[in-house]
Amino acid sequence: MTSASNSVDFVRSVYCLLPSLFNVEAISSSSAQTPNLDQLARSCRRLESPPLSIGQVLQQALGLDQKNDFPSGALRYAGLGGDPGRAVWAQLQPVHFRPDRDRLLVFPLEGASAIPPQGLLDHLNSHFAEDGCHFVSLNGEWFVRFDSPLSAVTSSLSEARRKGVEEAMPHGEDARLLKRLLTEMQMLLAQMVLPGQQQALFNGFWISGLGSLESIGALQNQLQLVGDSPLLDGLRQLMGQAPVSMQEIELSRPAVVFTESPEETAIAEAETLFGHLLAGKLRKLVIADESGDSLVYKRPLVYPFWRKDGWRSLLEAEIAAGLLNEQDMM
């Protein structure tokens, strides 16, 4: 096992942040054949590392200051076809907050329940107009634009699920405004009757990815960004890169792989990628989700193929041993 570290080695390595691959049910129900993934499972080792969100992975890979927030809100907005300009943006995600004994838990929403109605957007813009906050919806995703520069660090929704709401709240010089937004939005939702809304599913927002594109500047970097995600699309625009498919990845250059494709598609795409990697020379491959669960495949292998079973069996054994958190994979 590798000792815990706050950094990731991206030299001649591929870092795959693919939560779908840590979902036993998704792997089991997928119709895609996974011989390459199973081969990796027989020779990979568990990597002890701190949990990293996709924003934190990209910060490290691009050599950016990790003390600042990664502007994933502005990048996602750009990747969806919007023009973030020089303003400060953050992403808003509809969530369900639920008390649990002495702490507050947060759960993400998916599908139609994750798209708030337009009437709520107008209500938020009216309520927070004097605070310099402007709420925008683009392709089913929600964002907030700020008139003034803000300095604060937020946590991704995956971090908030793992840590709990209190520990994951924004911190920094201007965190008080963000905390007030979260609280007041929750209060407004409690007072409103939204068409088709089930109160048990949607009672608040989570805010993350604060920053402007100016905070990271024009990047000239050899890092390959592979995968289907508005976040990567926005970053590729900033870096002047064309999209790279799983088949086109260059093993001589470091790469970050991240996809928001449906589980079935993501598993099939990953299988293609791993076949490509196994056929070439690669210093290191890290497969991880955002909860800190990760496995490393490294050449040369000292004890290759010491497991008889494949990926699904490996995950079941890791969960049984308490090494993987099944709740983070749901």
CSV table of C-alpha atoms in Angstrom, one decimal:
chain,number,residue,atom,x,y,z
A,1,MET,CA,0.0,0.0,0.0
A,2,THR,CA,1.0,3.6,-0.7
A,3,SER,CA,1.1,5.9,2.3
A,4,ALA,CA,-1.4,8.7,2.4
A,5,SER,CA,-0.5,11.9,0.6
A,6,ASN,CA,-2.0,15.2,-0.3
A,7,SER,CA,-0.6,15.1,-3.8
A,8,VAL,CA,-1.0,13.0,-6.9
A,9,ASP,CA,1.9,12.1,-9.2
A,10,PHE,CA,0.7,13.0,-12.8
A,11,VAL,CA,4.0,12.3,-14.5
A,12,ARG,CA,3.5,9.6,-17.2
A,13,SER,CA,0.3,8.6,-15.4
A,14,VAL,CA,-3.4,8.5,-16.0
A,15,TYR,CA,-5.8,9.4,-13.2
A,16,CYS,CA,-9.3,8.1,-13.7
A,17,LEU,CA,-12.0,9.6,-11.5
A,18,LEU,CA,-14.8,7.3,-12.4
A,19,PRO,CA,-17.4,6.7,-9.6
A,20,SER,CA,-19.4,4.3,-11.7
A,21,LEU,CA,-16.6,1.7,-11.5
A,22,PHE,CA,-17.0,1.6,-7.7
A,23,ASN,CA,-20.7,0.8,-7.9
A,24,VAL,CA,-21.1,-2.9,-7.5
A,25,GLU,CA,-24.7,-2.9,-8.7
A,26,ALA,CA,-23.8,-0.8,-11.8
A,27,ILE,CA,-21.0,-3.2,-12.7
A,28,SER,CA,-23.2,-6.2,-12.1
A,29,SER,CA,-26.2,-4.9,-14.1
A,30,SER,CA,-24.1,-3.6,-17.0
A,31,SER,CA,-24.3,-5.5,-20.2
A,32,ALA,CA,-20.8,-4.4,-21.2
A,33,GLN,CA,-18.1,-7.1,-21.0
A,34,THR,CA,-15.2,-6.1,-18.8
A,35,PRO,CA,-12.2,-8.3,-19.4
A,36,ASN,CA,-9.8,-5.4,-19.3
A,37,LEU,CA,-11.2,-4.1,-16.0
A,38,ASP,CA,-11.1,-7.6,-14.6
A,39,GLN,CA,-7.4,-7.9,-15.6
A,40,LEU,CA,-6.6,-4.7,-13.8
A,41,ALA,CA,-8.5,-6.0,-10.8
A,42,ARG,CA,-6.2,-9.0,-10.6
A,43,SER,CA,-3.1,-6.9,-10.5
A,44,CYS,CA,-3.9,-3.6,-8.9
A,45,ARG,CA,-3.2,-2.5,-5.4
A,46,ARG,CA,-5.2,-0.3,-3.1
A,47,LEU,CA,-4.0,3.3,-2.8
A,48,GLU,CA,-4.4,5.1,0.5
A,49,SER,CA,-5.0,8.7,-0.4
A,50,PRO,CA,-7.1,11.6,0.8
A,51,PRO,CA,-10.5,12.0,-1.0
A,52,LEU,CA,-10.2,14.3,-4.0
A,53,SER,CA,-13.0,15.9,-6.0
A,54,ILE,CA,-12.6,16.4,-9.7
A,55,GLY,CA,-11.8,20.1,-9.0
A,56,GLN,CA,-9.0,19.2,-6.6
A,57,VAL,CA,-7.6,16.6,-9.0
A,58,LEU,CA,-7.5,19.2,-11.8
A,59,GLN,CA,-6.0,21.8,-9.4
A,60,GLN,CA,-3.1,19.4,-8.7
A,61,ALA,CA,-2.7,18.3,-12.3
A,62,LEU,CA,-2.5,21.9,-13.5
A,63,GLY,CA,-0.2,23.1,-10.7
A,64,LEU,CA,-2.7,25.6,-9.4
A,65,ASP,CA,-2.7,26.9,-5.8
A,66,GLN,CA,-4.9,24.5,-3.8
A,67,LYS,CA,-5.6,27.1,-1.1
A,68,ASN,CA,-8.0,28.8,-3.6
A,69,ASP,CA,-11.3,27.4,-4.7
A,70,PHE,CA,-11.3,25.8,-8.2
A,71,PRO,CA,-13.8,27.8,-10.4
A,72,SER,CA,-15.8,24.8,-11.6
A,73,GLY,CA,-19.0,26.9,-11.6
A,74,ALA,CA,-17.6,29.3,-14.3
A,75,LEU,CA,-16.0,26.4,-16.2
A,76,ARG,CA,-19.2,24.3,-16.2
A,77,TYR,CA,-21.2,27.4,-17.4
A,78,ALA,CA,-18.7,27.9,-20.2
A,79,GLY,CA,-18.8,24.2,-21.1
A,80,LEU,CA,-22.5,24.3,-21.4
A,81,GLY,CA,-22.3,27.2,-23.9
A,82,GLY,CA,-22.6,30.2,-21.6
A,83,ASP,CA,-20.2,33.2,-21.5
A,84,PRO,CA,-18.9,33.6,-17.9
A,85,GLY,CA,-16.9,36.6,-18.8
A,86,ARG,CA,-14.7,37.9,-16.0
A,87,ALA,CA,-17.4,37.5,-13.3
A,88,VAL,CA,-17.3,35.3,-10.2
A,89,TRP,CA,-19.6,32.2,-10.6
A,90,ALA,CA,-20.6,29.2,-8.5
A,91,GLN,CA,-22.6,26.1,-9.2
A,92,LEU,CA,-26.0,25.5,-7.4
A,93,GLN,CA,-27.2,21.9,-7.0
A,94,PRO,CA,-30.7,21.1,-5.6
A,95,VAL,CA,-30.3,18.8,-2.6
A,96,HIS,CA,-32.2,17.2,0.2
A,97,PHE,CA,-31.0,18.1,3.7
A,98,ARG,CA,-31.8,15.6,6.5
A,99,PRO,CA,-31.0,15.7,10.2
A,100,ASP,CA,-29.3,12.7,11.6
A,101,ARG,CA,-28.9,12.8,15.4
A,102,ASP,CA,-26.4,15.6,16.1
A,103,ARG,CA,-25.5,16.4,12.4
A,104,LEU,CA,-27.0,17.4,9.2
A,105,LEU,CA,-26.7,15.2,6.1
A,106,VAL,CA,-27.1,16.2,2.4
A,107,PHE,CA,-28.1,14.0,-0.5
A,108,PRO,CA,-27.9,14.8,-4.2
A,109,LEU,CA,-30.9,14.6,-6.6
A,110,GLU,CA,-31.1,13.1,-10.0
A,111,GLY,CA,-33.4,13.2,-13.0
A,112,ALA,CA,-36.4,15.5,-13.2
A,113,SER,CA,-36.4,16.2,-9.4
A,114,ALA,CA,-33.0,17.9,-9.8
A,115,ILE,CA,-34.3,20.6,-12.1
A,116,PRO,CA,-36.0,23.4,-10.2
A,117,PRO,CA,-38.9,25.2,-11.8
A,118,GLN,CA,-38.5,28.6,-13.5
A,119,GLY,CA,-40.7,30.3,-11.0
A,120,LEU,CA,-38.1,29.6,-8.3
A,121,LEU,CA,-35.4,31.2,-10.4
A,122,ASP,CA,-37.4,34.4,-10.7
A,123,HIS,CA,-38.1,34.4,-6.9
A,124,LEU,CA,-34.5,34.0,-6.0
A,125,ASN,CA,-33.4,36.8,-8.3
A,126,SER,CA,-35.9,39.1,-6.8
A,127,HIS,CA,-35.1,38.1,-3.2
A,128,PHE,CA,-31.3,38.5,-3.6
A,129,ALA,CA,-31.1,41.4,-6.0
A,130,GLU,CA,-29.7,43.8,-3.5
A,131,ASP,CA,-27.0,41.3,-2.5
A,132,GLY,CA,-25.5,41.4,-6.0
A,133,CYS,CA,-26.4,37.8,-6.8
A,134,HIS,CA,-27.9,36.7,-10.1
A,135,PHE,CA,-29.3,33.2,-10.6
A,136,VAL,CA,-29.1,31.6,-14.0
A,137,SER,CA,-30.3,28.3,-15.5
A,138,LEU,CA,-28.6,26.8,-18.5
A,139,ASN,CA,-29.3,23.3,-19.9
A,140,GLY,CA,-31.0,22.2,-16.7
A,141,GLU,CA,-28.1,23.3,-14.5
A,142,TRP,CA,-28.2,26.2,-12.1
A,143,PHE,CA,-25.5,28.8,-11.3
A,144,VAL,CA,-25.2,32.1,-9.4
A,145,ARG,CA,-23.2,35.1,-10.6
A,146,PHE,CA,-21.8,37.6,-8.2
A,147,ASP,CA,-21.3,41.3,-8.9
A,148,SER,CA,-18.3,41.7,-6.6
A,149,PRO,CA,-15.2,39.5,-6.2
A,150,LEU,CA,-15.5,36.9,-3.4
A,151,SER,CA,-12.8,35.0,-1.6
A,152,ALA,CA,-13.9,31.7,-0.1
A,153,VAL,CA,-13.4,28.0,-0.4
A,154,THR,CA,-16.3,25.6,-1.0
A,155,SER,CA,-16.6,21.9,-0.9
A,156,SER,CA,-18.1,19.7,-3.6
A,157,LEU,CA,-21.3,17.9,-3.0
A,158,SER,CA,-19.4,14.6,-2.8
A,159,GLU,CA,-17.3,16.1,0.0
A,160,ALA,CA,-20.4,17.3,1.8
A,161,ARG,CA,-21.9,13.9,1.7
A,162,ARG,CA,-18.8,12.4,3.2
A,163,LYS,CA,-17.9,15.0,5.8
A,164,GLY,CA,-21.4,16.2,6.8
A,165,VAL,CA,-22.8,19.6,6.1
A,166,GLU,CA,-21.2,21.5,9.0
A,167,GLU,CA,-17.6,20.4,8.2
A,168,ALA,CA,-18.1,21.0,4.5
A,169,MET,CA,-19.6,24.5,4.7
A,170,PRO,CA,-17.8,27.4,2.9
A,171,HIS,CA,-14.9,29.0,4.7
A,172,GLY,CA,-12.7,31.9,4.1
A,173,GLU,CA,-12.9,35.7,4.0
A,174,ASP,CA,-16.4,35.9,2.3
A,175,ALA,CA,-17.8,32.6,3.5
A,176,ARG,CA,-20.4,34.4,5.6
A,177,LEU,CA,-22.3,35.5,2.4
A,178,LEU,CA,-22.4,32.0,1.0
A,179,LYS,CA,-23.6,30.5,4.2
A,180,ARG,CA,-26.4,33.1,4.4
A,181,LEU,CA,-27.4,32.3,0.8
A,182,LEU,CA,-27.6,28.6,1.7
A,183,THR,CA,-29.7,29.3,4.8
A,184,GLU,CA,-32.0,31.8,3.2
A,185,MET,CA,-32.6,29.6,0.1
A,186,GLN,CA,-33.6,26.8,2.3
A,187,MET,CA,-36.0,29.1,4.2
A,188,LEU,CA,-37.5,30.3,0.9
A,189,LEU,CA,-38.1,26.8,-0.3
A,190,ALA,CA,-39.9,25.9,2.9
A,191,GLN,CA,-42.3,28.8,2.4
A,192,MET,CA,-43.0,28.2,-1.3
A,193,VAL,CA,-45.3,25.7,-2.9
A,194,LEU,CA,-43.5,24.5,-6.1
A,195,PRO,CA,-45.4,22.7,-8.9
A,196,GLY,CA,-44.7,19.0,-8.8
A,197,GLN,CA,-42.2,19.3,-6.0
A,198,GLN,CA,-42.1,16.7,-3.3
A,199,GLN,CA,-40.9,18.3,-0.1
A,200,ALA,CA,-39.1,15.1,0.9
A,201,LEU,CA,-36.8,15.3,-2.1
A,202,PHE,CA,-35.9,18.9,-2.5
A,203,ASN,CA,-35.5,21.3,0.4
A,204,GLY,CA,-32.3,23.2,-0.3
A,205,PHE,CA,-29.3,24.0,-2.6
A,206,TRP,CA,-25.6,23.2,-2.3
A,207,ILE,CA,-23.1,25.9,-3.6
A,208,SER,CA,-19.7,25.0,-4.8
A,209,GLY,CA,-16.9,25.8,-7.4
A,210,LEU,CA,-16.6,29.5,-6.6
A,211,GLY,CA,-14.4,31.7,-8.8
A,212,SER,CA,-13.8,33.3,-12.1
A,213,LEU,CA,-11.8,32.2,-15.1
A,214,GLU,CA,-9.4,35.0,-14.4
A,215,SER,CA,-8.2,33.1,-11.3
A,216,ILE,CA,-6.6,30.4,-13.4
A,217,GLY,CA,-5.6,32.4,-16.5
A,218,ALA,CA,-4.7,31.0,-19.9
A,219,LEU,CA,-3.2,27.6,-19.4
A,220,GLN,CA,-0.6,26.0,-21.6
A,221,ASN,CA,-0.3,22.5,-20.2
A,222,GLN,CA,0.4,19.1,-21.6
A,223,LEU,CA,-2.3,17.5,-19.5
A,224,GLN,CA,-4.9,15.5,-21.5
A,225,LEU,CA,-8.5,16.0,-20.4
A,226,VAL,CA,-10.5,12.9,-21.4
A,227,GLY,CA,-14.2,12.4,-20.9
A,228,ASP,CA,-17.7,13.7,-21.3
A,229,SER,CA,-18.3,16.6,-18.9
A,230,PRO,CA,-19.2,20.3,-19.2
A,231,LEU,CA,-16.5,21.0,-16.6
A,232,LEU,CA,-13.8,19.4,-18.9
A,233,ASP,CA,-15.4,21.2,-22.0
A,234,GLY,CA,-15.0,24.5,-20.3
A,235,LEU,CA,-11.4,23.8,-19.2
A,236,ARG,CA,-10.6,22.6,-22.7
A,237,GLN,CA,-11.9,25.9,-24.2
A,238,LEU,CA,-9.6,27.8,-21.8
A,239,MET,CA,-6.6,25.7,-22.7
A,240,GLY,CA,-7.3,25.7,-26.4
A,241,GLN,CA,-7.6,21.9,-26.5
A,242,ALA,CA,-9.8,19.7,-28.8
A,243,PRO,CA,-11.7,16.9,-27.1
A,244,VAL,CA,-9.7,13.7,-26.7
A,245,SER,CA,-11.5,10.4,-26.9
A,246,MET,CA,-10.7,7.3,-24.9
A,247,GLN,CA,-9.0,5.8,-27.9
A,248,GLU,CA,-6.9,8.8,-28.7
A,249,ILE,CA,-5.2,9.1,-25.3
A,250,GLU,CA,-1.4,9.5,-25.5
A,251,LEU,CA,0.5,7.3,-23.0
A,252,SER,CA,3.5,9.6,-23.1
A,253,ARG,CA,1.5,12.5,-21.5
A,254,PRO,CA,-0.3,12.7,-18.2
A,255,ALA,CA,-4.1,12.5,-18.4
A,256,VAL,CA,-7.1,13.0,-16.2
A,257,VAL,CA,-10.2,11.0,-17.1
A,258,PHE,CA,-13.6,12.0,-15.9
A,259,THR,CA,-17.0,11.4,-17.3
A,260,GLU,CA,-20.6,12.2,-16.4
A,261,SER,CA,-22.0,9.7,-18.9
A,262,PRO,CA,-24.7,7.3,-17.7
A,263,GLU,CA,-23.2,4.3,-15.7
A,264,GLU,CA,-23.7,1.8,-18.6
A,265,THR,CA,-21.9,4.1,-21.1
A,266,ALA,CA,-19.2,5.1,-18.6
A,267,ILE,CA,-18.4,1.4,-17.9
A,268,ALA,CA,-18.2,0.6,-21.6
A,269,GLU,CA,-16.0,3.6,-22.3
A,270,ALA,CA,-13.7,2.8,-19.4
A,271,GLU,CA,-13.3,-0.8,-20.6
A,272,THR,CA,-12.2,0.5,-24.0
A,273,LEU,CA,-9.7,2.9,-22.3
A,274,PHE,CA,-8.2,0.2,-20.1
A,275,GLY,CA,-7.7,-2.1,-23.1
A,276,HIS,CA,-5.8,0.7,-24.8
A,277,LEU,CA,-3.7,1.4,-21.7
A,278,LEU,CA,-2.9,-2.3,-21.0
A,279,ALA,CA,-1.6,-2.6,-24.6
A,280,GLY,CA,0.9,0.1,-24.1
A,281,LYS,CA,3.5,1.3,-21.7
A,282,LEU,CA,2.2,3.3,-18.7
A,283,ARG,CA,4.0,4.3,-15.5
A,284,LYS,CA,0.9,4.4,-13.4
A,285,LEU,CA,-2.9,4.2,-13.6
A,286,VAL,CA,-5.1,5.3,-10.7
A,287,ILE,CA,-8.8,4.5,-10.7
A,288,ALA,CA,-10.7,6.4,-8.1
A,289,ASP,CA,-14.1,7.8,-7.0
A,290,GLU,CA,-14.5,11.1,-5.1
A,291,SER,CA,-14.7,9.5,-1.7
A,292,GLY,CA,-11.0,8.6,-1.4
A,293,ASP,CA,-11.5,5.0,-2.6
A,294,SER,CA,-8.8,4.3,-5.2
A,295,LEU,CA,-6.8,1.5,-6.7
A,296,VAL,CA,-3.5,1.8,-8.5
A,297,TYR,CA,-2.1,-0.3,-11.3
A,298,LYS,CA,1.6,0.2,-11.7
A,299,ARG,CA,4.3,-1.2,-14.0
A,300,PRO,CA,6.4,-3.2,-13.5
A,301,LEU,CA,4.2,-5.4,-11.3
A,302,VAL,CA,5.9,-7.5,-8.7
A,303,TYR,CA,3.0,-9.9,-8.2
A,304,PRO,CA,0.8,-9.7,-11.3
A,305,PHE,CA,-2.5,-11.6,-11.5
A,306,TRP,CA,-2.5,-12.7,-7.9
A,307,ARG,CA,-6.3,-12.5,-7.7
A,308,LYS,CA,-8.4,-15.1,-9.5
A,309,ASP,CA,-11.6,-13.0,-9.6
A,310,GLY,CA,-12.5,-9.8,-11.4
A,311,TRP,CA,-13.5,-6.3,-10.5
A,312,ARG,CA,-16.9,-7.0,-9.0
A,313,SER,CA,-15.5,-9.6,-6.6
A,314,LEU,CA,-12.7,-7.2,-5.7
A,315,LEU,CA,-15.1,-4.4,-4.8
A,316,GLU,CA,-17.3,-6.8,-2.8
A,317,ALA,CA,-14.2,-8.0,-0.8
A,318,GLU,CA,-13.1,-4.4,-0.2
A,319,ILE,CA,-16.6,-3.4,1.1
A,320,ALA,CA,-16.7,-6.5,3.3
A,321,ALA,CA,-13.3,-5.5,4.7
A,322,GLY,CA,-14.5,-2.0,5.4
A,323,LEU,CA,-12.1,-0.5,2.9
A,324,LEU,CA,-14.7,1.0,0.6
A,325,ASN,CA,-17.7,3.0,1.7
A,326,GLU,CA,-20.8,1.5,0.1
A,327,GLN,CA,-22.8,4.7,0.9
A,328,ASP,CA,-20.5,6.9,-1.2
A,329,MET,CA,-21.1,4.7,-4.2
A,330,MET,CA,-24.9,5.0,-4.1
